[in-house]
Amino acid sequence: MALELAVEQANLPELSADQLRQLYRLMVAVRHLDESAIRWQRQGLIPGYAPELGQEAAQVGSGFALDMTRDFVFPTYREMGVARTAGVDMVQYMSTHKAVWHGGLYDPAASRFAPIQAVVAGSVLHAVGWAHAQTLDAEPGQERGAAITYFGDGASSQGDVHEAMNFAAVLKAPVVFFVQNNGWAISVPTERQVAGGSVAARAAGYGIPSLQVDGNDVVAVAQATAAALAHARAGNGPAVIEAMTYRRGPHSTSDDPGRYRTLDEERAAAGEDPLARMRARLLEAGIADEAFFADALAAAKAEEEQIRTGLEALGPRPGTEMFDFVYQEPTEALKAQAAAWREESEHV
Amino acid sequence: MSEHMTLGDLDAAQANREAADAAQAKGHAETVTAPAAAEGAEGRVETLSMQQALNRALADVMEENPRTVILGEDVGRLGGVFRITDGLQARFGEQRVFDTPLAESGILGMSVGLAMAGYHPIPEVQFDGFAYPAINQIVCQVGRMNYRSRGTLPMPITLRVPSFGGIRAPEHHGESLESLFAHVPGLKVVSPADPEQAYHLLKHAATRPDPVIFMEPKSRYWQKGPVNVGGAGFQPGGSRVARTGKHVTLVAWGAMVARCLQVAELAAEDGIEVEVLDLRWLKPIDTAGLAASVSKTRRAVVVHEAPLTAGLGAEVAALITERCFGTLRAPVERVTGFDVPYPSGDLEDEYIPNIDRILFGIQRVLEYRRG
């Protein structure tokens, strides 16, 4: 017996024409930055990148629903679109892909966007802990900030996801589990990953309301996420959203999808491009024209240029930072290692 | 007096050991000399078991910092399987002292999130062996979030782990994980040896901005001793000379400190003055304290319950050798558990370093001759 998250009953305002255009602008900016990042890798500016081609609607739509004054995002390493939508500094975000700093250089506390990390599902539990803290901070009946945690169909196999959903349901923690089911965990397709075919369906077992949404429909994603966040903020506990989408690109710039899927299979399974769908929607609604699309693309290019310039200017961090951030109160032993490193490193 | 113990001495020591072990089995191994309660200049000296001392420390930090929360399996209504959190939920409420579902990765992962939101979580892992399911969160998250976030998301998490063996418990209830934890960047590791240490070290650990793995010697939970409750002047850092001696230094922590003190008593009867260094902090290790003691005694035996290979004794031996190579009279000895899975209760006395084995270790360093 699945508990469906009732988007219609959430009484959310319809997205305005301005908001719809804003969604498109964000998607174009993300698409252009994503494609550029692959070129940067080919050109040697960055050593690697995990593209999100095809997931723009899922990421921009969900990010758009957030209230960054009180919510908090727990990403993996493929949430560039969410970061951009949530207002994270993109040079500092991209710095992780330039191998400058593992978590990215942005301030995660101020950005309300947890550090990027590579252990899939690692941060899903953190979202539950952070969310429970909001419950502890809130007066009974008072609205609270919500956590949103992103993970994929592959990460959903991790035990931590089960523990997180169970903990969240038991504690009624205000957390939204946002699953991007993009069909692939590197080379393994969803049917060999997710028994039963749906992560959202599992939510019923925890008594968590859930919704499987067309992840390539940015408006549907934004509305579903807004409903889930409203549910969580009101103190009703967690919600699960499974955005069904498709990883159109490789897992990373080191991946070779030709070894596990053909181009024909890709085209057949990917469905319609989420960006093209949004463009058609705006045209159909008569709220955008060619000049608007051209302007959105120009803005995306200008933004990418700025980010690229910032990234090029970004040098390596001083080696002392290896030691500086291990502890708040560093040990004498670590200070001694730092001193020895400094003494024995001629280039310092 | 001779610097060398003879095997005859060891036979005498054996008889004494049996008497001491019999006394320990009855729970009277250590005589409590402090008054039941006395007002000291700096606090109030009470006779408490380690369980009571830890409970008191938790109550104190919960009182002092409203953003301290306790979470874990059975820590609420039950007060924990060892009753360390006894009465705390009733006193501080179900919001601040709460039972979690039975999943250690969840407990630690949730603690990370609570810390990110500005809380100071004190999670309990019910037994040492149940820390294994949480290792991913401990190593990849607790130990690294401060680093990953460039110091903007500190991890003031105090992970309490009832540790070590000696209580004839089932499998996974008697493990010694200190070398595993000590190897992880970003963590600090400490283990108290007696109620006084337990009270003050836990209060200290639970107010630090960095993650501390607090390894409680569960076989010592019910041993009583004087505790200067609320008293200032306690030195929380570094090691502690638990007994002064000049012929050899025994380096130990947790439950092995009491055992080494017993050994020192027995050795004293043969004129061997053993210094017992309670290491306390297993990360960072008090290198200066080690060097000070061993520079004086010129001999060292490290005693731990954990398996020998890559155990913390190896690290201690290396640190002593680095600092005291010129003055050492003998290679540093290690008296430890064996490279075997922690055995069942019937065999644990064969596994945990006993008085005989520690005395043999002392004998080896005393009798060692170069070439």
XYZ file of C-alpha atoms in Angstrom:
719
model
C 0.000 0.000 0.000
C 1.931 2.983 -1.245
C 1.413 6.335 0.384
C 1.440 8.760 -2.475
C 2.659 12.235 -1.805
C -0.330 14.372 -2.754
C 1.072 17.209 -4.828
C -2.374 18.564 -5.689
C -3.398 18.763 -2.050
C -0.305 20.728 -1.115
C -2.036 23.930 -2.300
C 1.113 25.177 -3.925
C 0.828 28.262 -6.094
C 1.149 27.655 -9.828
C 4.520 28.582 -11.235
C 4.349 32.026 -12.812
C 5.512 32.784 -16.352
C 8.566 34.463 -14.866
C 9.367 31.383 -12.813
C 8.963 29.109 -15.830
C 11.337 31.277 -17.813
C 13.715 31.290 -14.874
C 13.661 27.476 -14.828
C 14.588 27.444 -18.494
C 17.410 29.913 -17.983
C 18.799 27.784 -15.188
C 18.577 24.639 -17.281
C 20.424 26.265 -20.167
C 23.097 27.589 -17.828
C 23.548 24.138 -16.311
C 23.525 22.373 -19.687
C 26.110 24.738 -21.091
C 28.336 24.565 -18.032
C 28.084 20.772 -17.963
C 29.055 20.407 -21.624
C 31.825 22.940 -21.139
C 33.229 21.018 -18.198
C 33.709 17.986 -20.457
C 35.600 20.195 -22.903
C 37.680 21.608 -20.042
C 38.635 18.057 -19.153
C 39.579 17.269 -22.769
C 41.589 20.499 -22.888
C 43.417 19.667 -19.670
C 41.956 22.376 -17.475
C 40.432 19.823 -15.099
C 41.447 16.190 -14.605
C 37.961 14.759 -14.401
C 34.270 15.495 -14.295
C 31.006 13.655 -13.664
C 28.549 14.999 -16.222
C 24.850 15.329 -15.542
C 23.662 15.606 -19.129
C 19.972 14.740 -19.213
C 19.394 15.395 -15.526
C 18.936 19.156 -15.779
C 15.201 19.012 -15.113
C 15.620 16.805 -12.050
C 18.348 18.987 -10.603
C 17.104 22.445 -11.491
C 13.498 21.567 -10.674
C 14.289 20.195 -7.229
C 16.790 22.926 -6.453
C 14.257 25.557 -7.490
C 11.821 24.359 -4.813
C 14.313 24.902 -1.996
C 14.271 27.800 0.411
C 17.964 28.426 0.848
C 17.370 30.599 3.896
C 16.344 27.554 5.913
C 16.822 24.315 3.936
C 20.082 22.428 3.546
C 21.317 20.333 0.624
C 23.252 17.069 0.966
C 24.677 16.282 -2.474
C 26.819 13.564 -4.002
C 29.312 14.422 -6.751
C 26.827 14.829 -9.617
C 24.698 17.688 -8.346
C 26.178 20.596 -10.265
C 22.706 21.646 -11.413
C 21.415 21.733 -7.859
C 24.459 23.710 -6.735
C 23.959 26.259 -9.487
C 20.250 26.582 -8.714
C 20.904 26.857 -4.973
C 23.306 29.735 -5.571
C 26.584 28.043 -4.686
C 29.681 29.860 -5.996
C 30.370 27.862 -9.149
C 34.099 28.513 -9.394
C 34.470 27.212 -5.876
C 32.106 24.354 -6.630
C 34.009 23.338 -9.767
C 37.300 23.521 -7.891
C 36.734 19.953 -6.703
C 36.844 18.794 -10.335
C 40.088 20.715 -10.788
C 41.478 18.595 -7.937
C 41.985 21.706 -5.812
C 40.078 20.495 -2.767
C 38.020 17.338 -2.272
C 34.844 18.934 -0.962
C 35.065 22.016 -3.150
C 36.248 25.402 -1.908
C 32.810 26.870 -1.208
C 31.803 27.373 2.404
C 29.255 24.586 2.947
C 27.806 26.096 6.108
C 27.215 29.507 4.546
C 26.079 27.966 1.228
C 23.818 25.504 3.063
C 25.197 22.926 0.668
C 27.223 20.091 2.208
C 30.656 19.328 0.771
C 30.721 17.215 -2.373
C 31.688 13.674 -1.586
C 32.364 10.459 -3.407
C 30.985 7.866 -0.986
C 27.538 7.373 -2.459
C 24.851 7.346 0.231
C 27.418 8.609 2.741
C 25.613 11.884 3.193
C 22.073 10.490 3.207
C 22.312 9.794 6.935
C 23.806 13.224 7.558
C 20.642 14.735 6.138
C 18.599 12.804 8.688
C 20.796 14.019 11.549
C 20.676 17.601 10.339
C 16.920 17.353 9.870
C 16.416 15.945 13.341
C 18.359 18.902 14.697
C 15.717 21.165 13.100
C 13.071 19.239 15.033
C 15.051 19.730 18.228
C 15.351 23.452 17.483
C 11.699 24.004 16.524
C 8.857 24.709 18.885
C 6.066 22.129 18.590
C 3.876 22.956 15.614
C 6.399 25.459 14.307
C 7.656 25.293 10.718
C 11.239 24.206 10.340
C 13.891 23.985 7.664
C 14.119 20.759 5.711
C 17.066 18.725 4.521
C 17.157 17.403 0.987
C 19.482 14.548 0.219
C 20.385 13.518 -3.298
C 21.359 10.049 -4.385
C 20.994 7.771 -7.342
C 19.645 4.357 -8.195
C 23.097 2.912 -7.547
C 23.420 4.479 -4.092
C 19.960 3.199 -3.221
C 21.552 -0.245 -2.883
C 23.632 0.944 0.044
C 22.527 -0.065 3.519
C 22.878 3.526 4.674
C 19.875 4.476 2.538
C 17.734 1.930 4.329
C 19.042 3.066 7.712
C 18.429 6.693 6.797
C 14.841 6.130 5.663
C 14.063 4.052 8.716
C 15.653 6.540 11.125
C 13.910 9.456 9.427
C 10.517 7.769 9.584
C 10.916 6.721 13.217
C 12.037 10.230 14.210
C 9.695 12.044 11.786
C 12.700 13.991 10.597
C 12.050 16.774 8.070
C 14.052 15.330 5.206
C 13.327 14.832 1.526
C 15.026 11.843 -0.080
C 15.495 12.882 -3.676
C 16.428 9.925 -5.853
C 17.610 10.580 -9.354
C 17.020 7.285 -11.049
C 19.065 7.891 -14.174
C 19.039 4.305 -15.368
C 22.687 3.583 -14.790
C 25.198 3.147 -11.984
C 28.318 3.426 -14.109
C 27.760 0.318 -16.271
C 25.009 -1.426 -14.329
C 21.437 -0.713 -15.410
C 18.601 -0.096 -12.989
C 17.069 -3.536 -13.572
C 20.213 -5.110 -12.143
C 20.347 -2.563 -9.346
C 16.887 -1.844 -8.003
C 14.825 -4.926 -7.248
C 11.170 -4.170 -7.828
C 12.105 -1.404 -10.218
C 11.373 1.567 -7.990
C 13.087 3.179 -5.033
C 9.969 5.220 -4.311
C 7.992 2.014 -3.843
C 10.229 1.090 -0.924
C 9.065 4.172 0.959
C 5.733 2.525 1.702
C 7.548 -0.008 3.852
C 8.708 2.812 6.093
C 5.338 4.550 6.043
C 6.906 7.428 4.126
C 4.839 9.133 1.440
C 6.530 9.049 -1.918
C 6.142 10.012 -5.522
C 7.716 8.732 -8.684
C 7.877 11.711 -10.977
C 8.851 12.303 -14.591
C 12.368 13.524 -13.893
C 12.671 15.111 -17.314
C 9.748 17.443 -16.669
C 11.218 20.342 -14.748
C 7.840 21.710 -13.699
C 6.634 18.362 -12.399
C 9.868 17.937 -10.455
C 9.669 21.427 -8.970
C 6.074 20.890 -7.870
C 6.706 17.454 -6.413
C 9.744 18.696 -4.507
C 7.849 21.714 -3.218
C 5.107 19.426 -1.957
C 7.632 17.122 -0.294
C 9.399 20.052 1.347
C 6.111 21.494 2.591
C 5.251 18.102 4.070
C 8.612 17.923 5.853
C 8.698 21.542 7.026
C 5.257 21.198 8.570
C 6.590 18.507 10.861
C 4.969 15.571 9.075
C 8.226 13.709 8.635
C 10.175 12.595 5.583
C 9.148 12.163 1.946
C 10.693 10.310 -0.975
C 10.786 11.558 -4.542
C 12.126 9.393 -7.306
C 12.818 11.418 -10.413
C 12.910 9.052 -13.379
C 15.510 10.408 -15.750
C 18.390 9.240 -17.893
C 22.132 9.665 -17.723
C 22.707 10.708 -21.313
C 26.449 10.983 -20.921
C 29.145 8.798 -19.476
C 29.450 8.195 -15.733
C 32.540 10.355 -15.762
C 35.087 11.671 -18.211
C 37.006 8.409 -17.638
C 34.048 6.214 -18.548
C 33.362 4.477 -21.867
C 29.631 3.752 -22.212
C 30.314 1.976 -25.524
C 31.375 -1.027 -23.477
C 27.931 -1.481 -21.930
C 25.301 0.224 -24.101
C 24.869 1.115 -27.768
C 24.000 4.521 -29.143
C 20.698 3.123 -30.391
C 19.863 1.912 -26.905
C 20.786 5.302 -25.486
C 18.548 7.153 -27.934
C 15.653 4.807 -27.336
C 15.880 4.895 -23.547
C 16.770 8.553 -23.025
C 13.443 9.882 -24.236
C 13.016 13.508 -25.104
C 15.653 15.976 -24.022
C 14.390 17.797 -20.892
C 15.701 21.102 -22.188
C 13.898 20.702 -25.517
C 10.734 19.778 -23.641
C 10.851 22.934 -21.555
C 11.521 25.021 -24.618
C 8.474 23.540 -26.343
C 6.397 24.133 -23.228
C 7.341 27.810 -23.077
C 6.607 28.254 -26.770
C 3.291 26.514 -26.457
C 2.345 28.704 -23.516
C 3.364 31.727 -25.539
C 5.616 33.053 -22.817
C 8.934 32.855 -24.629
C 10.261 33.527 -28.083
C 13.451 33.011 -30.056
C 14.924 36.211 -28.688
C 14.405 34.897 -25.165
C 16.089 31.574 -25.963
C 18.997 33.345 -27.635
C 19.375 35.614 -24.658
C 19.284 32.671 -22.239
C 22.018 30.920 -24.193
C 24.125 34.051 -24.381
C 23.811 34.493 -20.632
C 24.807 30.858 -20.120
C 27.876 31.341 -22.304
C 28.881 34.509 -20.485
C 28.481 32.734 -17.180
C 30.542 29.764 -18.315
C 33.253 32.112 -19.554
C 33.380 33.763 -16.158
C 33.537 30.426 -14.331
C 36.210 29.144 -16.660
C 38.295 32.265 -16.120
C 37.908 31.898 -12.377
C 38.852 28.259 -12.528
C 41.911 28.943 -14.672
C 43.080 31.483 -12.132
C 42.648 29.006 -9.322
C 46.052 27.711 -8.281
C 46.826 24.841 -5.952
C 46.177 25.373 -2.280
C 49.225 25.827 -0.061
C 50.519 22.501 1.204
C 50.065 23.609 4.786
C 46.327 23.150 4.260
C 46.876 19.386 4.267
C 47.499 19.839 7.959
C 45.446 22.901 8.795
C 41.979 21.399 8.588
C 42.424 17.932 10.084
C 41.414 19.140 13.530
C 39.985 22.224 15.139
C 42.610 21.626 17.825
C 45.620 20.137 16.033
C 47.780 17.665 17.897
C 51.446 18.228 18.642
C 52.247 15.156 16.553
C 50.496 16.642 13.536
C 52.189 19.997 14.035
C 55.516 18.166 14.096
C 54.685 16.419 10.832
C 53.720 19.752 9.274
C 56.984 21.285 10.443
C 59.010 18.359 9.092
C 57.196 18.533 5.770
C 57.908 22.242 5.514
C 61.571 21.770 6.377
C 62.102 18.940 3.937
C 60.147 20.364 1.015
C 62.510 22.489 -0.980
C 59.778 24.008 -3.091
C 57.952 25.534 -0.123
C 69.154 -5.345 45.043
C 69.442 -7.165 41.807
C 68.195 -5.702 38.581
C 67.275 -9.174 37.433
C 64.287 -11.189 38.279
C 64.813 -14.919 38.469
C 62.388 -17.604 37.443
C 62.142 -18.430 41.127
C 60.894 -14.933 41.656
C 58.314 -15.608 39.017
C 57.088 -18.659 40.888
C 56.587 -16.507 43.930
C 54.912 -13.960 41.756
C 52.586 -16.643 40.478
C 51.373 -17.434 43.973
C 50.779 -13.780 44.610
C 48.996 -13.443 41.304
C 46.569 -16.166 42.200
C 45.756 -14.407 45.427
C 45.381 -11.107 43.621
C 43.210 -12.609 40.895
C 40.991 -14.218 43.490
C 40.576 -10.869 45.147
C 39.883 -9.214 41.817
C 37.275 -11.808 40.959
C 35.426 -10.726 44.065
C 35.715 -7.134 42.940
C 37.962 -6.042 45.792
C 41.215 -5.806 43.949
C 41.644 -2.172 44.692
C 41.158 -0.827 48.134
C 39.237 2.363 48.182
C 40.943 4.655 50.603
C 39.088 7.861 49.920
C 36.242 8.883 52.173
C 32.759 8.269 50.793
C 32.304 11.973 50.325
C 34.538 14.787 51.375
C 34.635 18.423 50.441
C 37.953 19.187 48.808
C 39.320 22.619 48.159
C 38.623 22.225 44.463
C 35.558 20.028 44.490
C 33.861 17.170 46.211
C 35.582 13.808 46.511
C 33.137 10.944 46.207
C 33.617 7.229 45.927
C 32.128 6.199 42.629
C 32.262 3.253 40.305
C 33.439 4.017 36.783
C 29.849 3.522 35.636
C 28.690 6.145 38.121
C 31.553 8.463 37.251
C 30.761 8.309 33.533
C 27.078 8.860 34.245
C 27.947 11.892 36.367
C 30.211 13.285 33.665
C 27.457 12.959 31.061
C 24.975 14.672 33.361
C 27.437 17.514 33.908
C 28.072 18.143 30.208
C 24.351 17.859 29.406
C 23.693 20.445 32.099
C 26.413 22.785 30.899
C 25.741 22.657 27.159
C 22.095 22.502 26.033
C 23.225 21.473 22.550
C 24.676 18.230 23.836
C 22.565 15.214 22.877
C 22.935 11.522 23.660
C 21.834 8.913 21.148
C 22.237 5.212 20.630
C 20.670 1.845 21.191
C 18.825 1.517 24.499
C 20.387 4.665 25.943
C 16.990 6.162 26.835
C 14.552 4.396 29.096
C 16.927 1.524 29.821
C 19.896 3.766 30.506
C 22.151 1.700 28.265
C 23.055 -1.952 28.684
C 25.803 -0.865 31.102
C 23.574 1.836 32.637
C 26.033 4.577 31.754
C 23.147 6.825 30.655
C 20.936 5.762 33.558
C 18.386 8.422 34.482
C 19.558 10.904 31.875
C 16.471 10.683 29.680
C 14.236 11.276 32.701
C 16.343 14.270 33.646
C 17.018 15.849 30.254
C 14.027 14.699 28.227
C 13.376 12.457 25.263
C 14.566 15.089 22.826
C 18.110 15.205 24.177
C 18.534 11.577 25.177
C 17.001 9.327 22.567
C 16.948 5.742 21.460
C 17.757 5.109 17.833
C 16.893 2.136 15.688
C 19.404 -0.672 15.884
C 21.904 0.423 13.236
C 25.351 1.713 14.063
C 26.074 3.324 10.720
C 22.834 5.228 11.201
C 23.842 6.329 14.681
C 27.166 7.698 13.485
C 25.828 9.136 10.230
C 23.093 10.880 12.125
C 25.631 12.222 14.595
C 27.506 13.795 11.691
C 24.344 15.595 10.607
C 23.584 16.732 14.149
C 27.114 18.097 14.423
C 26.675 19.901 11.089
C 23.637 21.575 12.642
C 25.664 22.784 15.622
C 24.963 20.043 18.143
C 27.461 18.088 20.209
C 26.311 14.472 19.844
C 27.481 11.804 22.256
C 26.594 8.590 20.443
C 27.012 5.247 22.120
C 27.941 2.112 20.251
C 26.750 -0.628 22.541
C 29.824 -2.832 22.263
C 33.211 -2.469 20.594
C 32.476 -5.069 17.927
C 29.403 -3.146 16.845
C 31.569 -0.252 15.798
C 32.494 -2.274 12.718
C 29.167 -1.623 10.954
C 29.789 2.093 11.552
C 33.371 2.143 10.321
C 32.451 3.732 6.994
C 30.811 6.670 8.740
C 33.573 6.925 11.353
C 36.445 6.832 8.857
C 34.958 8.548 5.803
C 32.737 11.085 7.529
C 33.387 11.688 11.240
C 37.143 11.816 10.702
C 37.044 13.866 7.533
C 34.177 16.326 7.535
C 36.182 19.046 9.270
C 38.931 18.594 6.690
C 36.624 18.280 3.688
C 34.760 21.412 4.742
C 37.993 23.300 5.409
C 37.151 23.678 9.067
C 33.677 25.103 8.547
C 31.847 21.960 9.679
C 33.580 20.766 12.850
C 32.685 17.331 14.164
C 32.385 17.649 17.948
C 31.301 14.035 18.288
C 32.206 12.022 21.385
C 31.739 8.376 20.479
C 31.487 6.217 23.575
C 32.541 2.634 22.964
C 32.424 0.078 25.796
C 35.681 -1.634 24.935
C 38.145 -4.432 25.584
C 37.502 -7.858 27.044
C 37.354 -9.554 30.369
C 33.652 -10.018 31.047
C 33.052 -13.415 29.427
C 30.732 -11.892 26.874
C 29.702 -13.284 23.459
C 31.675 -12.746 20.276
C 32.189 -9.104 19.209
C 31.827 -7.947 22.826
C 35.491 -7.942 23.775
C 37.387 -6.239 20.981
C 40.155 -3.673 21.234
C 39.899 -1.280 18.289
C 42.321 1.426 19.356
C 44.908 0.906 16.634
C 42.183 0.946 14.004
C 40.789 4.243 15.316
C 44.224 5.731 15.940
C 45.147 5.094 12.315
C 42.293 7.242 11.038
C 43.206 10.870 10.335
C 40.970 13.350 12.100
C 40.077 11.219 15.100
C 41.357 11.395 18.649
C 41.249 8.354 20.902
C 41.276 8.147 24.675
C 40.705 5.448 27.278
C 40.303 5.988 31.029
C 41.729 3.547 33.554
C 39.782 4.385 36.703
C 36.707 6.341 37.874
C 38.611 9.594 38.401
C 40.074 9.415 34.916
C 36.742 8.358 33.449
C 34.861 11.290 34.939
C 37.315 13.976 33.946
C 38.390 12.614 30.582
C 34.778 12.200 29.447
C 33.920 15.731 30.555
C 36.951 16.949 28.667
C 36.272 14.908 25.516
C 32.614 15.911 25.426
C 33.472 19.586 25.326
C 36.068 19.430 22.548
C 35.414 20.621 18.995
C 36.988 17.488 17.459
C 35.750 13.887 17.330
C 36.972 11.741 20.197
C 36.601 7.971 20.391
C 36.109 7.320 24.081
C 37.023 3.695 24.830
C 35.551 2.605 28.143
C 37.167 -0.451 29.757
C 33.979 -2.368 30.413
C 35.641 -4.818 32.810
C 36.359 -1.838 35.086
C 32.855 -0.341 35.070
C 32.046 -1.595 38.556
C 35.371 -0.888 40.274
C 35.094 2.002 42.689
C 37.511 4.783 43.401
C 37.698 8.375 44.572
C 36.474 10.984 42.136
C 36.966 14.679 42.598
C 33.563 15.598 41.212
C 33.432 19.013 39.643
C 36.924 19.743 40.832
C 39.247 21.844 38.731
C 42.911 21.208 38.301
C 42.630 17.896 36.454
C 45.148 17.659 33.632
C 43.233 16.131 30.722
C 46.101 15.986 28.239
C 48.925 13.545 27.856
C 49.784 10.440 29.798
C 49.821 9.918 33.546
C 52.335 8.212 35.779
C 50.101 5.832 37.719
C 52.995 4.510 39.773
C 56.559 5.704 40.012
C 59.450 3.315 39.515
C 62.978 3.283 38.192
C 63.789 -0.111 36.690
C 61.254 -0.524 33.926
C 58.253 1.312 32.483
C 55.030 -0.539 31.845
C 52.986 1.342 29.260
C 49.290 0.527 29.354
C 45.789 1.929 28.952
C 42.232 1.026 29.833
C 41.833 -2.108 31.910
C 45.489 -3.045 31.559
C 46.550 -0.175 33.810
C 45.052 -1.846 36.884
C 46.681 -5.114 35.911
C 50.060 -3.445 35.495
C 49.662 -1.839 38.918
C 49.140 -5.335 40.329
C 52.259 -6.495 38.523
C 54.188 -3.567 39.949
C 53.120 -4.558 43.463
C 54.364 -8.089 42.922
C 57.613 -7.016 41.303
C 58.267 -4.628 44.175
C 58.408 -7.608 46.491
C 61.414 -8.723 44.475
C 62.959 -5.297 44.589
C 62.000 -4.355 41.084
C 60.583 -0.881 40.916
C 58.139 -0.708 38.062
C 56.850 2.570 36.698
C 53.332 2.322 35.298
C 52.522 4.856 32.635
C 48.820 5.190 31.931
C 48.991 6.376 28.333
C 45.367 7.640 28.403
C 45.443 9.227 24.942
C 45.980 6.658 22.204
C 45.860 9.465 19.695
C 47.645 11.731 20.124
C 50.187 9.657 22.005
C 52.119 11.568 24.636
C 55.579 11.102 23.170
C 57.169 13.443 25.667
C 55.649 11.567 28.585
C 56.833 8.260 27.177
C 60.322 9.623 26.645
C 60.480 11.124 30.124
C 59.580 7.843 31.758
C 61.714 5.566 29.629
C 64.711 7.904 29.729
C 64.626 7.316 33.455
C 63.923 3.574 33.536
C 65.754 2.722 30.284
C 63.434 -0.222 29.713
C 59.870 -0.450 28.505
C 57.153 -3.061 28.139
C 53.953 -2.150 26.324
C 50.867 -4.036 27.428
C 47.634 -4.181 25.466
C 44.718 -6.505 24.894
C 44.578 -5.999 21.142
C 46.362 -8.428 18.790
C 50.124 -7.991 18.480
C 50.599 -7.291 14.788
C 50.188 -3.628 13.907
C 48.773 -3.071 17.375
C 49.309 0.238 19.122
C 52.259 -1.336 20.946
C 54.200 -1.156 17.706
C 53.612 2.586 17.528
C 54.562 3.042 21.164
C 57.717 0.976 20.671
C 58.674 3.035 17.637
C 58.146 6.318 19.484
C 60.217 5.117 22.449
C 62.972 3.921 20.145
C 63.023 7.228 18.258
C 63.325 9.221 21.461
C 65.317 6.927 23.733
C 67.464 4.780 21.457
C 70.678 5.924 23.096
C 69.583 5.153 26.612
C 67.541 2.008 26.051
C 69.025 -1.050 27.719
C 66.812 -3.471 25.818
C 64.431 -3.553 22.869
C 60.917 -2.481 23.810
C 58.866 -5.551 24.695
C 55.249 -6.044 23.789
C 52.909 -8.137 25.913
C 49.626 -8.256 24.045
C 46.742 -10.325 22.837
C 47.473 -12.727 20.025
C 46.793 -12.498 16.297
C 43.601 -14.473 16.714
C 39.931 -13.559 16.830
C 39.013 -12.588 20.361
C 38.278 -15.934 22.014
C 35.260 -17.181 23.881
C 34.936 -16.495 27.610
C 36.529 -19.760 28.699
C 39.715 -18.822 26.880
C 39.842 -15.074 27.363
C 42.113 -15.335 30.389
C 44.567 -17.133 28.124
C 44.338 -14.305 25.628
C 44.394 -11.122 27.700
C 47.875 -10.334 29.028
C 47.960 -11.763 32.530
C 50.292 -11.082 35.398
C 52.642 -13.935 34.438
C 53.051 -12.810 30.891
C 53.671 -9.225 31.934
C 56.252 -10.404 34.479
C 57.948 -12.454 31.768
C 58.023 -9.368 29.614
C 59.661 -7.439 32.451
C 62.146 -10.273 32.912
C 63.096 -10.189 29.246
C 63.937 -6.506 29.267
C 65.767 -6.798 32.579
C 67.874 -9.735 31.443
C 68.547 -8.497 27.944
C 72.196 -8.270 27.000
C 73.555 -6.871 23.758
C 75.343 -9.248 21.366
